[in-house]
PDB file of C-alpha atoms in Angstrom:
ATOM      1  CA  MET A   8     -42.519   7.272  -6.146  1.00 43.00           C
ATOM      2  CA  ALA A   9     -42.743  10.100  -3.646  1.00 44.00           C
ATOM      3  CA  VAL A  10     -40.854  13.237  -4.477  1.00 45.00           C
ATOM      4  CA  ALA A  11     -38.870  14.677  -1.611  1.00 46.00           C
ATOM      5  CA  GLU A  12     -40.096  18.068  -0.621  1.00 46.00           C
ATOM      6  CA  SER A  13     -37.552  20.850  -0.958  1.00 45.00           C
ATOM      7  CA  PRO A  14     -36.745  22.417   2.385  1.00 44.00           C
ATOM      8  CA  ALA A  15     -38.446  25.754   2.957  1.00 44.00           C
ATOM      9  CA  LYS A  16     -36.243  28.795   2.878  1.00 44.00           C
ATOM     10  CA  MET A  17     -35.568  29.935   6.384  1.00 43.00           C
ATOM     11  CA  PRO A  18     -35.670  33.676   7.106  1.00 43.00           C
ATOM     12  CA  PRO A  19     -32.316  35.271   7.955  1.00 45.00           C
ATOM     13  CA  PRO A  20     -31.583  35.117  11.674  1.00 43.00           C
ATOM     14  CA  ALA A  21     -32.141  38.230  13.719  1.00 40.00           C
ATOM     15  CA  THR A  22     -28.553  38.012  14.979  1.00 41.00           C
ATOM     16  CA  ALA A  23     -26.993  38.459  11.536  1.00 45.00           C
ATOM     17  CA  GLY A  24     -25.659  41.873  12.462  1.00 48.00           C
ATOM     18  CA  LEU A  25     -24.198  40.542  15.733  1.00 46.00           C
ATOM     19  CA  GLU A  26     -22.532  37.646  13.919  1.00 52.00           C
ATOM     20  CA  ALA A  27     -20.957  40.069  11.443  1.00 53.00           C
ATOM     21  CA  ARG A  28     -19.623  42.166  14.310  1.00 51.00           C
ATOM     22  CA  SER A  29     -18.317  39.037  16.057  1.00 51.00           C
ATOM     23  CA  ALA A  30     -16.507  37.959  12.890  1.00 51.00           C
ATOM     24  CA  ARG A  31     -15.077  41.433  12.591  1.00 51.00           C
ATOM     25  CA  LEU A  32     -13.719  41.240  16.142  1.00 46.00           C
ATOM     26  CA  GLN A  33     -12.297  37.736  15.685  1.00 49.00           C
ATOM     27  CA  THR A  34     -10.337  38.717  12.573  1.00 49.00           C
ATOM     28  CA  GLY A  35      -9.425  42.149  13.844  1.00 48.00           C
ATOM     29  CA  ARG A  36     -10.385  43.632  10.486  1.00 49.00           C
ATOM     30  CA  ALA A  37     -13.498  45.178   9.014  1.00 48.00           C
ATOM     31  CA  PRO A  38     -15.068  43.726   5.839  1.00 48.00           C
ATOM     32  CA  ALA A  39     -13.582  44.955   2.570  1.00 46.00           C
ATOM     33  CA  LYS A  40     -16.628  47.091   1.766  1.00 44.00           C
ATOM     34  CA  GLN A  41     -16.422  48.883   5.114  1.00 45.00           C
ATOM     35  CA  ARG A  42     -12.669  49.411   4.804  1.00 43.00           C
ATOM     36  CA  SER A  43     -13.003  50.955   1.352  1.00 39.00           C
ATOM     37  CA  ALA A  44     -15.819  53.199   2.555  1.00 38.00           C
ATOM     38  CA  ARG A  45     -13.878  54.457   5.589  1.00 38.00           C
ATOM     39  CA  LEU A  46     -12.193  57.342   3.833  1.00 37.00           C
ATOM     40  CA  TYR A  47     -13.454  59.912   6.293  1.00 38.00           C
ATOM     41  CA  PHE A  48     -14.730  60.000   9.869  1.00 39.00           C
ATOM     42  CA  THR A  49     -17.020  57.163  11.040  1.00 46.00           C
ATOM     43  CA  PRO A  50     -17.714  57.707  14.754  1.00 46.00           C
ATOM     44  CA  GLU A  51     -20.180  54.815  15.005  1.00 52.00           C
ATOM     45  CA  VAL A  52     -17.393  52.253  14.428  1.00 52.00           C
ATOM     46  CA  ASP A  53     -15.296  53.701  17.235  1.00 52.00           C
ATOM     47  CA  ILE A  54     -18.278  53.946  19.594  1.00 54.00           C
ATOM     48  CA  PHE A  55     -18.976  50.239  18.990  1.00 58.00           C
ATOM     49  CA  LEU A  56     -15.294  49.421  19.583  1.00 56.00           C
ATOM     50  CA  LEU A  57     -15.203  51.442  22.809  1.00 54.00           C
ATOM     51  CA  ARG A  58     -18.283  49.619  24.131  1.00 57.00           C
ATOM     52  CA  GLU A  59     -16.734  46.253  23.296  1.00 60.00           C
ATOM     53  CA  VAL A  60     -13.500  47.157  25.092  1.00 57.00           C
ATOM     54  CA  LEU A  61     -15.379  48.266  28.199  1.00 54.00           C
ATOM     55  CA  ALA A  62     -17.514  45.099  28.191  1.00 57.00           C
ATOM     56  CA  VAL A  63     -14.658  42.548  27.978  1.00 56.00           C
ATOM     57  CA  ASP A  64     -12.420  41.377  30.821  1.00 58.00           C
ATOM     58  CA  PRO A  65      -9.003  40.438  29.342  1.00 56.00           C
ATOM     59  CA  PHE A  66      -8.416  37.889  32.110  1.00 57.00           C
ATOM     60  CA  GLU A  67     -11.643  36.013  31.288  1.00 63.00           C
ATOM     61  CA  ASP A  68     -11.689  36.038  27.465  1.00 64.00           C
ATOM     62  CA  SER A  69      -8.164  36.591  26.169  1.00 64.00           C
ATOM     63  CA  THR A  70      -8.947  35.514  22.583  1.00 69.00           C
ATOM     64  CA  ARG A  71     -11.643  38.104  22.141  1.00 68.00           C
ATOM     65  CA  TRP A  72      -9.483  40.701  23.894  1.00 67.00           C
ATOM     66  CA  VAL A  73      -6.619  40.037  21.448  1.00 68.00           C
ATOM     67  CA  ALA A  74      -8.948  40.663  18.498  1.00 70.00           C
ATOM     68  CA  ILE A  75     -10.213  43.878  20.069  1.00 67.00           C
ATOM     69  CA  VAL A  76      -6.685  45.112  20.787  1.00 67.00           C
ATOM     70  CA  ARG A  77      -5.638  44.414  17.203  1.00 68.00           C
ATOM     71  CA  ASN A  78      -8.626  46.322  15.877  1.00 66.00           C
ATOM     72  CA  LEU A  79      -8.014  49.136  18.363  1.00 65.00           C
ATOM     73  CA  TRP A  80      -4.442  49.642  17.235  1.00 64.00           C
ATOM     74  CA  ALA A  81      -5.444  49.458  13.586  1.00 63.00           C
ATOM     75  CA  VAL A  82      -7.800  52.371  14.268  1.00 59.00           C
ATOM     76  CA  LEU A  83      -5.195  54.320  16.230  1.00 57.00           C
ATOM     77  CA  LEU A  84      -2.435  53.849  13.652  1.00 56.00           C
ATOM     78  CA  LYS A  85      -4.436  54.418  10.478  1.00 53.00           C
ATOM     79  CA  ASN A  86      -7.350  56.704  11.216  1.00 48.00           C
ATOM     80  CA  THR A  87      -6.280  59.508  13.549  1.00 49.00           C
ATOM     81  CA  ILE A  88      -3.860  62.408  13.377  1.00 45.00           C
ATOM     82  CA  MET A  89      -3.580  62.568  17.175  1.00 44.00           C
ATOM     83  CA  THR A  90      -1.534  59.359  17.512  1.00 41.00           C
ATOM     84  CA  MET A  91       1.813  61.148  17.231  1.00 41.00           C
ATOM     85  CA  HIS A  92       0.795  63.770  19.817  1.00 39.00           C
ATOM     86  CA  CYS A  93      -0.698  61.655  22.628  1.00 42.00           C
ATOM     87  CA  GLY A  94       2.305  59.547  23.685  1.00 40.00           C
ATOM     88  CA  VAL A  95       0.986  56.307  22.206  1.00 39.00           C
ATOM     89  CA  SER A  96       4.348  54.526  22.036  1.00 41.00           C
ATOM     90  CA  GLU A  97       5.539  51.112  20.970  1.00 48.00           C
ATOM     91  CA  LYS A  98       6.273  50.255  24.605  1.00 45.00           C
ATOM     92  CA  LEU A  99       2.653  50.837  25.598  1.00 45.00           C
ATOM     93  CA  LYS A 100       1.409  48.705  22.730  1.00 52.00           C
ATOM     94  CA  THR A 101       3.834  45.890  23.574  1.00 54.00           C
ATOM     95  CA  ALA A 102       2.796  45.929  27.248  1.00 50.00           C
ATOM     96  CA  VAL A 103      -0.858  45.419  26.373  1.00 53.00           C
ATOM     97  CA  LEU A 104      -0.215  42.719  23.767  1.00 57.00           C
ATOM     98  CA  VAL A 105       2.278  40.794  25.923  1.00 54.00           C
ATOM     99  CA  LYS A 106      -0.188  40.669  28.819  1.00 50.00           C
ATOM    100  CA  VAL A 107      -2.879  39.027  26.713  1.00 51.00           C
ATOM    101  CA  GLY A 108      -0.379  36.573  25.213  1.00 53.00           C
ATOM    102  CA  LEU A 109      -0.187  37.951  21.682  1.00 48.00           C
ATOM    103  CA  ASN A 110       3.620  38.280  21.671  1.00 46.00           C
ATOM    104  CA  GLY A 111       4.425  34.930  23.238  1.00 45.00           C
ATOM    105  CA  ALA A 112       6.893  34.929  26.138  1.00 42.00           C
ATOM    106  CA  GLY A 113       7.268  38.676  26.332  1.00 40.00           C
ATOM    107  CA  GLU A 114       9.209  39.112  23.089  1.00 42.00           C
ATOM    108  CA  ASN A 115       9.286  42.617  21.722  1.00 44.00           C
ATOM    109  CA  GLU A 116       7.913  41.959  18.267  1.00 44.00           C
ATOM    110  CA  LYS A 117       6.814  44.509  15.702  1.00 43.00           C
ATOM    111  CA  GLU A 118       3.994  44.177  13.220  1.00 45.00           C
ATOM    112  CA  GLU A 119       5.648  45.081   9.947  1.00 44.00           C
ATOM    113  CA  GLU A 120       2.471  46.347   8.316  1.00 44.00           C
ATOM    114  CA  ASN A 121       2.155  49.098  10.947  1.00 46.00           C
ATOM    115  CA  TYR A 122       5.718  50.438  10.684  1.00 44.00           C
ATOM    116  CA  ASP A 123       7.857  51.898   7.938  1.00 45.00           C
ATOM    117  CA  ASP A 124      11.375  50.801   6.918  1.00 47.00           C
ATOM    118  CA  GLU A 125      13.008  52.716   9.775  1.00 48.00           C
ATOM    119  CA  GLY A 126      10.840  51.130  12.455  1.00 46.00           C
ATOM    120  CA  GLU A 127       8.842  54.268  13.176  1.00 45.00           C
ATOM    121  CA  MET A 128       5.107  54.821  13.108  1.00 42.00           C
ATOM    122  CA  PRO A 129       4.091  56.257   9.712  1.00 44.00           C
ATOM    123  CA  LEU A 130       2.865  59.824   9.739  1.00 41.00           C
ATOM    124  CA  PRO A 131      -0.898  60.068   9.119  1.00 42.00           C
ATOM    125  CA  GLN A 132      -1.904  61.337   5.721  1.00 44.00           C
ATOM    126  CA  PRO A 133      -4.325  64.265   5.344  1.00 41.00           C
ATOM    127  CA  PRO A 134      -7.853  63.414   4.174  1.00 42.00           C
ATOM    128  CA  GLN A 135      -8.337  63.440   0.414  1.00 47.00           C
ATOM    129  CA  THR A 136     -10.977  66.142   0.791  1.00 45.00           C
ATOM    130  CA  MET A 137      -8.325  68.579   2.054  1.00 40.00           C
ATOM    131  CA  LEU A 138      -6.186  68.249  -1.084  1.00 44.00           C
ATOM    132  CA  LYS A 139      -6.699  70.562  -4.045  1.00 53.00           C
ATOM    133  CA  SER A 140      -8.200  68.841  -7.031  1.00 56.00           C
ATOM    134  CA  LYS A 141      -8.344  69.727 -10.703  1.00 55.00           C
ATOM    135  CA  ARG A 142     -12.128  70.103 -10.485  1.00 58.00           C
ATOM    136  CA  HIS A 143     -11.800  72.583  -7.601  1.00 57.00           C
ATOM    137  CA  GLU A 144      -9.328  74.686  -9.598  1.00 56.00           C
ATOM    138  CA  ASP A 145     -11.598  74.620 -12.663  1.00 58.00           C
ATOM    139  CA  LEU A 146     -14.610  75.797 -10.633  1.00 61.00           C
ATOM    140  CA  HIS A 147     -12.495  78.529  -9.067  1.00 57.00           C
ATOM    141  CA  LEU A 148     -11.435  79.796 -12.498  1.00 63.00           C
ATOM    142  CA  GLN A 149     -14.980  79.587 -13.874  1.00 66.00           C
ATOM    143  CA  PHE A 150     -16.273  81.719 -10.991  1.00 65.00           C
ATOM    144  CA  PHE A 151     -13.855  84.577 -11.637  1.00 64.00           C
ATOM    145  CA  GLU A 152     -14.172  84.333 -15.426  1.00 67.00           C
ATOM    146  CA  LYS A 153     -17.957  84.674 -15.145  1.00 68.00           C
ATOM    147  CA  ARG A 154     -17.643  87.577 -12.726  1.00 65.00           C
ATOM    148  CA  LEU A 155     -15.123  89.339 -14.998  1.00 66.00           C
ATOM    149  CA  GLN A 156     -17.419  88.811 -17.991  1.00 68.00           C
ATOM    150  CA  LEU A 157     -20.352  90.409 -16.175  1.00 67.00           C
ATOM    151  CA  GLU A 158     -18.275  93.369 -14.990  1.00 67.00           C
ATOM    152  CA  GLN A 159     -16.817  93.947 -18.442  1.00 66.00           C
ATOM    153  CA  GLY A 160     -20.302  93.790 -19.948  1.00 68.00           C
ATOM    154  CA  ALA A 161     -21.564  96.436 -17.520  1.00 67.00           C
ATOM    155  CA  LYS A 162     -18.557  98.663 -18.221  1.00 68.00           C
ATOM    156  CA  GLY A 163     -19.104  98.279 -21.957  1.00 68.00           C
ATOM    157  CA  ARG A 164     -22.690  99.440 -21.652  1.00 69.00           C
ATOM    158  CA  ASP A 165     -21.544 102.394 -19.525  1.00 70.00           C
ATOM    159  CA  THR A 166     -19.158 103.310 -22.331  1.00 71.00           C
ATOM    160  CA  GLU A 167     -21.948 103.166 -24.922  1.00 72.00           C
ATOM    161  CA  LEU A 168     -24.174 105.349 -22.735  1.00 71.00           C
ATOM    162  CA  GLU A 169     -21.375 107.878 -22.322  1.00 72.00           C
ATOM    163  CA  LYS A 170     -20.821 107.977 -26.086  1.00 71.00           C
ATOM    164  CA  GLU A 171     -24.526 108.545 -26.635  1.00 71.00           C
ATOM    165  CA  ARG A 172     -24.560 111.359 -24.058  1.00 69.00           C
ATOM    166  CA  LEU A 173     -21.592 113.066 -25.719  1.00 70.00           C
ATOM    167  CA  ALA A 174     -23.242 112.738 -29.139  1.00 68.00           C
ATOM    168  CA  LEU A 175     -26.418 114.350 -27.798  1.00 66.00           C
ATOM    169  CA  GLU A 176     -24.423 117.195 -26.272  1.00 66.00           C
ATOM    170  CA  ARG A 177     -22.690 117.812 -29.574  1.00 62.00           C
ATOM    171  CA  GLU A 178     -26.083 118.137 -31.197  1.00 61.00           C
ATOM    172  CA  GLY A 179     -27.116 120.589 -28.508  1.00 59.00           C
ATOM    173  CA  LEU A 180     -29.585 118.312 -26.819  1.00 54.00           C
ATOM    174  CA  ALA A 181     -29.434 118.077 -23.032  1.00 50.00           C
ATOM    175  CA  VAL A 182     -30.148 114.667 -21.584  1.00 50.00           C
ATOM    176  CA  GLU A 183     -31.277 116.243 -18.305  1.00 51.00           C
ATOM    177  CA  ASP A 184     -34.131 118.035 -20.100  1.00 50.00           C
ATOM    178  CA  GLY A 185     -35.721 114.735 -21.048  1.00 53.00           C
ATOM    179  CA  ARG A 186     -34.900 114.962 -24.746  1.00 52.00           C
ATOM    180  CA  ILE A 187     -33.393 111.474 -24.890  1.00 55.00           C
ATOM    181  CA  THR A 188     -33.262 109.440 -28.060  1.00 60.00           C
ATOM    182  CA  LEU A 189     -34.727 105.970 -28.461  1.00 62.00           C
ATOM    183  CA  GLU A 190     -31.223 104.600 -28.789  1.00 62.00           C
ATOM    184  CA  HIS A 191     -30.348 105.998 -25.379  1.00 66.00           C
ATOM    185  CA  ASP A 192     -33.471 104.398 -23.887  1.00 69.00           C
ATOM    186  CA  ARG A 193     -32.553 101.060 -25.409  1.00 70.00           C
ATOM    187  CA  LEU A 194     -29.010 101.176 -24.041  1.00 73.00           C
ATOM    188  CA  ALA A 195     -30.218 102.184 -20.582  1.00 74.00           C
ATOM    189  CA  LEU A 196     -32.759  99.337 -20.561  1.00 77.00           C
ATOM    190  CA  ASP A 197     -30.141  96.829 -21.713  1.00 78.00           C
ATOM    191  CA  LYS A 198     -27.817  97.933 -18.951  1.00 78.00           C
ATOM    192  CA  GLU A 199     -30.525  97.604 -16.302  1.00 81.00           C
ATOM    193  CA  VAL A 200     -31.427  94.093 -17.508  1.00 81.00           C
ATOM    194  CA  PHE A 201     -27.763  93.123 -17.522  1.00 82.00           C
ATOM    195  CA  LEU A 202     -27.186  94.478 -14.006  1.00 82.00           C
ATOM    196  CA  GLN A 203     -30.263  92.584 -12.794  1.00 84.00           C
ATOM    197  CA  LYS A 204     -28.821  89.355 -14.195  1.00 83.00           C
ATOM    198  CA  LYS A 205     -25.539  90.137 -12.481  1.00 82.00           C
ATOM    199  CA  ARG A 206     -27.295  90.669  -9.137  1.00 84.00           C
ATOM    200  CA  GLU A 207     -29.215  87.395  -9.516  1.00 86.00           C
ATOM    201  CA  TRP A 208     -26.014  85.553 -10.346  1.00 86.00           C
ATOM    202  CA  GLU A 209     -24.254  87.034  -7.290  1.00 85.00           C
ATOM    203  CA  ASP A 210     -27.197  86.009  -5.081  1.00 85.00           C
ATOM    204  CA  THR A 211     -26.910  82.464  -6.427  1.00 86.00           C
ATOM    205  CA  GLN A 212     -23.196  82.430  -5.657  1.00 85.00           C
ATOM    206  CA  ASP A 213     -23.869  83.673  -2.118  1.00 86.00           C
ATOM    207  CA  GLU A 214     -26.404  80.876  -1.596  1.00 87.00           C
ATOM    208  CA  LYS A 215     -23.933  78.268  -2.838  1.00 87.00           C
ATOM    209  CA  ARG A 216     -21.252  79.731  -0.600  1.00 87.00           C
ATOM    210  CA  GLY A 217     -23.574  79.483   2.407  1.00 87.00           C
ATOM    211  CA  LYS A 218     -24.319  75.818   1.692  1.00 88.00           C
ATOM    212  CA  ARG A 219     -20.616  75.104   1.253  1.00 87.00           C
ATOM    213  CA  LEU A 220     -19.772  76.737   4.585  1.00 89.00           C
ATOM    214  CA  ALA A 221     -22.556  74.748   6.271  1.00 88.00           C
ATOM    215  CA  ARG A 222     -21.085  71.503   4.921  1.00 89.00           C
ATOM    216  CA  GLN A 223     -17.631  72.534   6.128  1.00 89.00           C
ATOM    217  CA  ARG A 224     -18.968  73.234   9.621  1.00 88.00           C
ATOM    218  CA  GLU A 225     -20.688  69.832   9.655  1.00 88.00           C
ATOM    219  CA  ARG A 226     -17.459  68.087   8.640  1.00 89.00           C
ATOM    220  CA  GLN A 227     -15.552  70.012  11.316  1.00 88.00           C
ATOM    221  CA  HIS A 228     -18.082  68.873  13.926  1.00 87.00           C
ATOM    222  CA  GLU A 229     -17.669  65.251  12.807  1.00 87.00           C
ATOM    223  CA  ARG A 230     -13.888  65.631  12.932  1.00 87.00           C
ATOM    224  CA  ASP A 231     -13.949  67.064  16.462  1.00 86.00           C
ATOM    225  CA  LEU A 232     -16.263  64.270  17.617  1.00 86.00           C
ATOM    226  CA  TYR A 233     -14.001  61.663  16.045  1.00 86.00           C
ATOM    227  CA  LEU A 234     -10.871  63.083  17.711  1.00 86.00           C
ATOM    228  CA  ARG A 235     -12.588  63.175  21.104  1.00 85.00           C
ATOM    229  CA  GLN A 236     -13.489  59.507  20.705  1.00 84.00           C
ATOM    230  CA  GLN A 237      -9.904  58.697  19.737  1.00 84.00           C
ATOM    231  CA  ASP A 238      -8.657  60.500  22.840  1.00 83.00           C
ATOM    232  CA  ALA A 239     -11.046  58.381  24.923  1.00 83.00           C
ATOM    233  CA  LEU A 240      -9.708  55.195  23.315  1.00 84.00           C
ATOM    234  CA  ILE A 241      -6.102  56.263  23.909  1.00 83.00           C
ATOM    235  CA  ASP A 242      -6.819  57.055  27.565  1.00 81.00           C
ATOM    236  CA  LEU A 243      -8.478  53.658  27.899  1.00 82.00           C
ATOM    237  CA  VAL A 244      -5.431  51.848  26.506  1.00 82.00           C
ATOM    238  CA  LYS A 245      -3.137  53.825  28.813  1.00 78.00           C
ATOM    239  CA  SER A 246      -5.242  52.881  31.840  1.00 78.00           C
ATOM    240  CA  VAL A 247      -5.201  49.220  30.775  1.00 78.00           C
ATOM    241  CA  ALA A 248      -1.412  49.373  30.435  1.00 73.00           C
ATOM    242  CA  GLU A 249      -1.069  50.879  33.911  1.00 72.00           C
ATOM    243  CA  ASN A 250      -3.258  48.111  35.374  1.00 69.00           C
ATOM    244  CA  ILE A 251      -1.148  45.523  33.571  1.00 69.00           C
ATOM    245  CA  LYS A 252       2.064  46.969  35.013  1.00 63.00           C
ATOM    246  CA  ASN A 253       0.599  46.882  38.514  1.00 62.00           C
ATOM    247  CA  TYR A 254      -0.779  43.367  38.160  1.00 55.00           C
TER     248      TYR A 254
END
């Protein structure tokens, strides 16, 4: 009795990435993993969305256009702080959605998930990285505690050296003449070692501060790029709305 051969495993198609993007456009939502990861600025998602909007004619493929518009407004409402300042109003949104048939026979419907109880757009929340955290406060306190400890240690050694100098003067020995005791040498050496450690520690803190400022500048650059892309998307939607009104 012949045994049926098991079908060979086919390699994954080369269009897997395109199919995932197509599914994302059809549903109007990103996969759960991508949504949970989008806690900060992701310009590549908005660049892809902008290209898709420019490549689609709403009068030829209304279904795909509806998915893109939904995704576009999800981005505008949830991931930018410029929405409230660029005149992106409910009327503009309704004009675009009515033209592509999303709201039926021109009814002015609201998507409840995008509005609060009073019917207004929710104010965007600041990024989590801008909020003070317990860890940040602890590191801040540790920095100043360490610095205070080093300064107090140096002052304590200065006090011991001064006591030794006064004791030598009482005995009639002048430190300037080179008649310095072994104890004085030991204290002076300890102070120099301690000050060297303090200088090394301060250099380390300066290096960390430089890296932190570099990261902040990089995040600021990403933020500016993201906002410029959002402005481009908003201008695109406004131009589409104007064309719809004139149609």
